[in-house]
CSV table of C-alpha atoms and ligand atoms in Angstrom, one decimal:
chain,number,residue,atom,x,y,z
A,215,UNK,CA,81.2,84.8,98.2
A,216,UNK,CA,82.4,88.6,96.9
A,217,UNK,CA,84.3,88.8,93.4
A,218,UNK,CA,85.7,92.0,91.7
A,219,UNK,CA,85.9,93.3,88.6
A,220,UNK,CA,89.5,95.1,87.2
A,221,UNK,CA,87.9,97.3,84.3
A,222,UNK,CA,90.7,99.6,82.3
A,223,UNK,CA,92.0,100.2,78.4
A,224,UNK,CA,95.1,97.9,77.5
A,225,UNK,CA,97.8,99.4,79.9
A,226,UNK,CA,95.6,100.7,82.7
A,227,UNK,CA,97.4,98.2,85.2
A,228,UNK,CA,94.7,95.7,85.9
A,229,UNK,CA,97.7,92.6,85.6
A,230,UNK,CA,99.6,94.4,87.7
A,231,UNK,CA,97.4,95.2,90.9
A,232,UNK,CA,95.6,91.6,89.8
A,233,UNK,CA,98.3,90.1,91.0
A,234,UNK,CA,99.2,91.9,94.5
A,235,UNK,CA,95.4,91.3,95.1
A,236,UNK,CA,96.1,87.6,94.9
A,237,UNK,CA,99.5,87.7,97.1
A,238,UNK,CA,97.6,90.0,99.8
A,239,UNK,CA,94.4,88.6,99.8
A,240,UNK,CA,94.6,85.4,98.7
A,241,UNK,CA,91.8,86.1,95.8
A,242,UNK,CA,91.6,84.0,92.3
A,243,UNK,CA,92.8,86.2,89.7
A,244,UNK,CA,90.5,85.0,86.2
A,245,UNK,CA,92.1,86.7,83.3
A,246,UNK,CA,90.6,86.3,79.9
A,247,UNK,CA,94.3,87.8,78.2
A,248,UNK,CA,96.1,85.0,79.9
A,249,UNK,CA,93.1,82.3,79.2
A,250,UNK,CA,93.8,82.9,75.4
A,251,UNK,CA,97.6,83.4,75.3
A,252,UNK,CA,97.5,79.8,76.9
A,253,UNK,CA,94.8,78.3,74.0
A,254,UNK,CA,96.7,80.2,71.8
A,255,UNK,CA,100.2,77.9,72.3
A,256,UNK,CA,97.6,74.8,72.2
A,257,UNK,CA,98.3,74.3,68.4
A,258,UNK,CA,95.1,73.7,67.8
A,259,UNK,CA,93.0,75.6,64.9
A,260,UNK,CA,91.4,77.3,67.6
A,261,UNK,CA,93.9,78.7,68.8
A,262,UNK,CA,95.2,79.9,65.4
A,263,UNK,CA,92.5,82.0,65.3
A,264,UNK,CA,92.7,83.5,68.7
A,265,UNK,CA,96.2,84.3,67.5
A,266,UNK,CA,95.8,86.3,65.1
A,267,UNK,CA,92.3,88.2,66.7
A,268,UNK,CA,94.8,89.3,69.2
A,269,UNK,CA,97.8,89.8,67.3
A,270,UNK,CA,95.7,92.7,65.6
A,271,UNK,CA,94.3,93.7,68.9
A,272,UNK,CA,90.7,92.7,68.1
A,273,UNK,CA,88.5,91.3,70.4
A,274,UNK,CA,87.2,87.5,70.8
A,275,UNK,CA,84.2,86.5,70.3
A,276,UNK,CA,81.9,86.3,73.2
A,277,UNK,CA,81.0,83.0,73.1
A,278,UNK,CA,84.4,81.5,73.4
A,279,UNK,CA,85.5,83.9,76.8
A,280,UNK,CA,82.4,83.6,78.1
A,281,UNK,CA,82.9,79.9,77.6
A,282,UNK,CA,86.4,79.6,79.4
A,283,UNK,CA,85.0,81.9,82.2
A,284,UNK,CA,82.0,79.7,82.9
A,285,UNK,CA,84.5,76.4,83.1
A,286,UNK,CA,86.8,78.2,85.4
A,287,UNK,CA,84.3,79.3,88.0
A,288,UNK,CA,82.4,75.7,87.6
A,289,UNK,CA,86.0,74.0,88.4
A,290,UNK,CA,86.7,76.6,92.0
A,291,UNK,CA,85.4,77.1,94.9
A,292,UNK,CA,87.2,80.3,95.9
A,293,UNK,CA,86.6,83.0,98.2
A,294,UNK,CA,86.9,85.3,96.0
A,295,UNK,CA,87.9,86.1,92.2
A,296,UNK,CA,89.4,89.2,90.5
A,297,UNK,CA,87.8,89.5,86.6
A,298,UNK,CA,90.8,90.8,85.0
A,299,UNK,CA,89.8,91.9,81.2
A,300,UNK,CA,86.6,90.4,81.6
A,301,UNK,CA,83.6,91.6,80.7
A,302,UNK,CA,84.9,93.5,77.7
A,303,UNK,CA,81.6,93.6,76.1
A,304,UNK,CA,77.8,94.7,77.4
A,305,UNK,CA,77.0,91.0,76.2
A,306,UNK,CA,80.3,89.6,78.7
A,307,UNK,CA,78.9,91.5,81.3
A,308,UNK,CA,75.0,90.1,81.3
A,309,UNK,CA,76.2,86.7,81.2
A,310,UNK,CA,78.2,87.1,84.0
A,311,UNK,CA,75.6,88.4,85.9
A,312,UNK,CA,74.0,85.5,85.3
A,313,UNK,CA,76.8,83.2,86.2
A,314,UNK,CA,77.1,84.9,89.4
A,315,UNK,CA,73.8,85.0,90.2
A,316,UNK,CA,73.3,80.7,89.3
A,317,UNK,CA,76.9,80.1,91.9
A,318,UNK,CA,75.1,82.0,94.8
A,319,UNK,CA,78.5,84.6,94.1
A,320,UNK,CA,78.3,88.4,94.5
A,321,UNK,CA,79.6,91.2,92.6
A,322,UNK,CA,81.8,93.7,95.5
A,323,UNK,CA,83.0,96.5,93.1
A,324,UNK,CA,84.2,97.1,89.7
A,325,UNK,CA,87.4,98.7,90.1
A,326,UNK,CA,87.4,101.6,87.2
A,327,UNK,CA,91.3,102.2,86.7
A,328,UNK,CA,91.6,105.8,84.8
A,329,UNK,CA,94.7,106.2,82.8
A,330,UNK,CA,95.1,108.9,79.9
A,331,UNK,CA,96.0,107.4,76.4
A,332,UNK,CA,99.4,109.2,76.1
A,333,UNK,CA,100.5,107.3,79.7
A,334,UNK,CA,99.1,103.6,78.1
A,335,UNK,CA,101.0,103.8,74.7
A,336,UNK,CA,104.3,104.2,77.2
A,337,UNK,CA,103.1,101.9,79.4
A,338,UNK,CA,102.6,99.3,77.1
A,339,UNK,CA,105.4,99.6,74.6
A,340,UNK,CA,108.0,99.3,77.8
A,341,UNK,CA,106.4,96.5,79.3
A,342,UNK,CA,107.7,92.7,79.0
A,343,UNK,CA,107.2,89.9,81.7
A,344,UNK,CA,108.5,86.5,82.5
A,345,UNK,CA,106.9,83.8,80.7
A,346,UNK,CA,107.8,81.2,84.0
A,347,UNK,CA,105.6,83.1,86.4
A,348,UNK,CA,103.7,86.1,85.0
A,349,UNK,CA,105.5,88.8,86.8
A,350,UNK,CA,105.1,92.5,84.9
A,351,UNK,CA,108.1,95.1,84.3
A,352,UNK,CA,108.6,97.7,82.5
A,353,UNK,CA,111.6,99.2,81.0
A,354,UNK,CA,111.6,102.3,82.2
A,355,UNK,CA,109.1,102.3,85.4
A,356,UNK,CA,110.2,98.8,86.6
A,357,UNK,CA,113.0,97.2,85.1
A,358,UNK,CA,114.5,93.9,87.1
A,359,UNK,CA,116.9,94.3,89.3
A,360,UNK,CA,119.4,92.2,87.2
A,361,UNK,CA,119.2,92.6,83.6
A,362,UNK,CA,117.8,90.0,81.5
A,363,UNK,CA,116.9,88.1,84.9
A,364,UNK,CA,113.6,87.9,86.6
A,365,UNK,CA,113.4,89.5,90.4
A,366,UNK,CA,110.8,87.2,91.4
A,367,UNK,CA,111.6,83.6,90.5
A,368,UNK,CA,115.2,84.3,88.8
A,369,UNK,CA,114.2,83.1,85.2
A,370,UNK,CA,115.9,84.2,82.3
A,371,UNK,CA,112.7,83.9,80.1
A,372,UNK,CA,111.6,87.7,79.8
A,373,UNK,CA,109.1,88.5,77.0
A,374,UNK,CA,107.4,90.9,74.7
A,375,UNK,CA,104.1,90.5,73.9
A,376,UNK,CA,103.2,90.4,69.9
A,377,UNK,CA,100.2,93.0,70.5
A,378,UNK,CA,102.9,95.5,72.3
A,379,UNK,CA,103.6,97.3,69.6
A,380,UNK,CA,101.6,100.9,68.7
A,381,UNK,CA,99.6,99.9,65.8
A,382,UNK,CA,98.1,96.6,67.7
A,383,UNK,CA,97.5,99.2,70.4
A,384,UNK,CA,95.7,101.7,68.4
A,385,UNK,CA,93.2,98.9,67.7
A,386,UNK,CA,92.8,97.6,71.1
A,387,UNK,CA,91.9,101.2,72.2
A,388,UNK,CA,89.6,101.2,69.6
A,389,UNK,CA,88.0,98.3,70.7
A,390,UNK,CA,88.2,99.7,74.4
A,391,UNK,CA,86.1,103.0,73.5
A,392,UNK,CA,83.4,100.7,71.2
A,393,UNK,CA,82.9,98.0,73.3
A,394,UNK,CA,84.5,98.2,76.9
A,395,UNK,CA,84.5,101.9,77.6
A,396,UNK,CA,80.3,101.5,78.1
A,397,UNK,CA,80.5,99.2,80.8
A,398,UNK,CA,81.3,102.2,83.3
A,399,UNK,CA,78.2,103.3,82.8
A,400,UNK,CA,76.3,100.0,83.0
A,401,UNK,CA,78.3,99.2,86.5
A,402,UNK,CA,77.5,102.9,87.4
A,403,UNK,CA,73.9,102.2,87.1
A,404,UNK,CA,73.9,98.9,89.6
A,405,UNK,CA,75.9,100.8,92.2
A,406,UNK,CA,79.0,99.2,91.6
A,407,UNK,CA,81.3,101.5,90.1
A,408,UNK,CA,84.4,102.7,92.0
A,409,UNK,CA,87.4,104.4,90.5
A,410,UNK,CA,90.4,104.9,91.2
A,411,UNK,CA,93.3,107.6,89.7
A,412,UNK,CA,95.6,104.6,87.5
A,413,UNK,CA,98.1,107.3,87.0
A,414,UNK,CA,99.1,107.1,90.6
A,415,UNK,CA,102.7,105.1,91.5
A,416,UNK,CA,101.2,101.2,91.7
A,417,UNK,CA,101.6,101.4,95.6
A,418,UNK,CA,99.5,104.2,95.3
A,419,UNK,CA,96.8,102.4,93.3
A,420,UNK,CA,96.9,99.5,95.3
A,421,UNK,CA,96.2,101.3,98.6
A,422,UNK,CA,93.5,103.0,96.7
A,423,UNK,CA,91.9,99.8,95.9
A,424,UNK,CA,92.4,98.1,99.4
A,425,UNK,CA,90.8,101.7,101.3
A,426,UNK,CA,87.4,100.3,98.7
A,427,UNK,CA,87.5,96.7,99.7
A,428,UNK,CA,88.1,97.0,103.1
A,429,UNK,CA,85.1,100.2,103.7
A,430,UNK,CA,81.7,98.8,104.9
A,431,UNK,CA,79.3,98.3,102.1
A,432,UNK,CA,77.8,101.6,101.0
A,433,UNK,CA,74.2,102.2,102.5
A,434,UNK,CA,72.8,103.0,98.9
A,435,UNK,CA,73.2,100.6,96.5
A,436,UNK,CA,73.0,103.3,93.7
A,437,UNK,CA,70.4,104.2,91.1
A,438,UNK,CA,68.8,101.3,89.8
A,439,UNK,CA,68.7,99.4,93.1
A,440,UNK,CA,66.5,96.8,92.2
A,441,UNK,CA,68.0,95.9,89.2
A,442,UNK,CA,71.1,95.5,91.2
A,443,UNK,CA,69.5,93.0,93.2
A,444,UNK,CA,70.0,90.9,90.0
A,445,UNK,CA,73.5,91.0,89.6
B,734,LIG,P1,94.7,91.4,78.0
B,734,LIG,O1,95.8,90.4,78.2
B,734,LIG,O2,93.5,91.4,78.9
B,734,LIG,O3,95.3,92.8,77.7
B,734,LIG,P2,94.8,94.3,78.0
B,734,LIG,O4,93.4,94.5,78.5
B,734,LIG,O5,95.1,95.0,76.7
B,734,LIG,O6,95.5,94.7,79.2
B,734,LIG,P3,97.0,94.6,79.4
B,734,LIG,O7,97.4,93.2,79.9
B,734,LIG,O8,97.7,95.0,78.1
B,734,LIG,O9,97.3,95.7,80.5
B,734,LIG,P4,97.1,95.7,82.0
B,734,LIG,O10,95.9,96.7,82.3
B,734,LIG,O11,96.9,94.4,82.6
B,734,LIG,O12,98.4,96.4,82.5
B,734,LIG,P5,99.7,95.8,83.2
B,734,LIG,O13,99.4,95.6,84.6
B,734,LIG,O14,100.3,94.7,82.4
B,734,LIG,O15,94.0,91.1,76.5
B,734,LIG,C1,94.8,90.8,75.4
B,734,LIG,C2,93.9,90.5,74.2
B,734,LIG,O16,93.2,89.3,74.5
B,734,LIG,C3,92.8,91.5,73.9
B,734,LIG,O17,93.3,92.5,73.0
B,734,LIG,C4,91.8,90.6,73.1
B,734,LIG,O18,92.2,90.3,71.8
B,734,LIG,C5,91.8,89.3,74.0
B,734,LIG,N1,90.9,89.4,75.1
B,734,LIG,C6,91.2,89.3,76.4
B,734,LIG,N2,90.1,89.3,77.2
B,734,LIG,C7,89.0,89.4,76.3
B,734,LIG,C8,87.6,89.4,76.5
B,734,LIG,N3,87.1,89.5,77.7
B,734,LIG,N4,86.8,89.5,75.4
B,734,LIG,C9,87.4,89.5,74.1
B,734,LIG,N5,88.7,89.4,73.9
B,734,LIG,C10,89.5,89.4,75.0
B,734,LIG,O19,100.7,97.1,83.1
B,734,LIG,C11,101.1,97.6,81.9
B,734,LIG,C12,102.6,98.2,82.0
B,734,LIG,O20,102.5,99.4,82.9
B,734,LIG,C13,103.5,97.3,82.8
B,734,LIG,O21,104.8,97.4,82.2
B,734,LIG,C14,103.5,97.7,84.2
B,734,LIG,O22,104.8,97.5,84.9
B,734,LIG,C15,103.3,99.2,84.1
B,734,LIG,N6,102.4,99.7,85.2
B,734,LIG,C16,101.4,99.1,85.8
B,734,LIG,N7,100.8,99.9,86.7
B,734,LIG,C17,101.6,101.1,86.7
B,734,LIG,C18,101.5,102.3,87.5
B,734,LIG,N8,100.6,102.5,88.4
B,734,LIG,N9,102.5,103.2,87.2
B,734,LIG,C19,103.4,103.0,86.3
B,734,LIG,N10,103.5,101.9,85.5
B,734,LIG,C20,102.6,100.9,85.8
């Protein structure tokens, strides 16, 4: 069974091409974002303080996403998943290894998306989405089709996300250059790393990622090859 990885800053368009992934190829998109926006609205005291973590644009701790990641591969049996903000930290990423590695799962690729700063602060102050069924817009790049009215399942229930504003977003770049940003080389050491250009036009991106996942698995496996064995 092959998984993916989505890795990108706040903006790059991992939701986005998460999603057309699922509708194409019938993958299991596992995002840690919408994992905590849901225990967020639990009421509980834990999700209190997820609330505000992410209201500020800091990270979670690792135990508690590592925690809902472990439960949701535990509870399917799918084909295939797309990690979609997870790992975020060098500490995510071991223990997925080892998660994979006890499910009898392999890791395909991890899809780097690049995306300049000055394209993400306009990507992510436009966006909203509709809180019925998770389709993304954006004001300018993809508004709906009627205003106020979502294309996809014709709710009216468009919304902003609290961390959308440019001083959340400062943080969680922050937090993307500390913590995330050395992941590329950690995947680029177990042969796994494949980028693509974010900036292109999402149908652009998305053929960019389907020319990886459909070529034949690379003869190499990169330079640490036994070490990738592992993961
Ligand atoms: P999360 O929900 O994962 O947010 P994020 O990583 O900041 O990513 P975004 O959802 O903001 O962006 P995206 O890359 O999905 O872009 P999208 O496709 O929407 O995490 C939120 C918070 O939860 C974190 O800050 C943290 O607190 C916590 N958290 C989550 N996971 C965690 C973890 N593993 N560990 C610890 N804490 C964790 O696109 C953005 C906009 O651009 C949209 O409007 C879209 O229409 C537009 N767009 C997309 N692609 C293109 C394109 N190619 N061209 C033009 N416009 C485009």
């Amino acid at each position: 069974m092959s998984d993916i990885i989505l890795l990108g800053p706040p903006g790059a368009g991992k939701g986005t091409q998460a999603r057309r992934l699922v509708e194409e190829r019938g993958l299991v998109q596992l995002s840690t974002g919408d994992m905590l926006r849901e225990a967020r609205s639990s009421g509980t005291e834990m999700g209190r303080r997820v609330a505000e973590v992410m209201d500020r644009g800091n990270l979670v701790t690792d135990d508690i996403v590592i925690g809902l990641i472990e439960e949701r591969l535990a509870a399917s049996k799918a084909a295939g998943f797309i990690f979609d903000g997870f790992p975020r930290t060098l500490a995510q990423a071991d223990a997925l290894g080892a998660l994979l590695k006890r499910a009898g799962r392999h890791l395909d690729a991890v899809i780097e998306m690049r995306v300049d700063d000055e394209a993400l602060v306009r990507r992510i102050t436009g966006r909203f989405t509709c809180g019925n069924c998770g389709e993304v817009y954006h004001d300018l790049t993809r508004p709906t089709a009627r205003p106020g009215i979502c294309d996809a399942c014709g709710s009216t229930d468009l919304r902003r996300r609290a961390d959308d504003n440019e001083e959340s977003l400062r943080t969680r770049l922050l937090e993307y250059y500390k913590n995330t940003a050395p992941l590329i080389g950690y995947y680029y050491a177990l042969g796994k790393l494949r980028p693509v250009d974010g900036l292109d036009g999402v149908d652009a991106v998305a053929a960019a990622i389907a020319a990886i996942l459909d070529a034949p698995p690379a003869a190499g496996k990169g330079p640490l090859d036994a070490t990738a064995e592992t993961h």
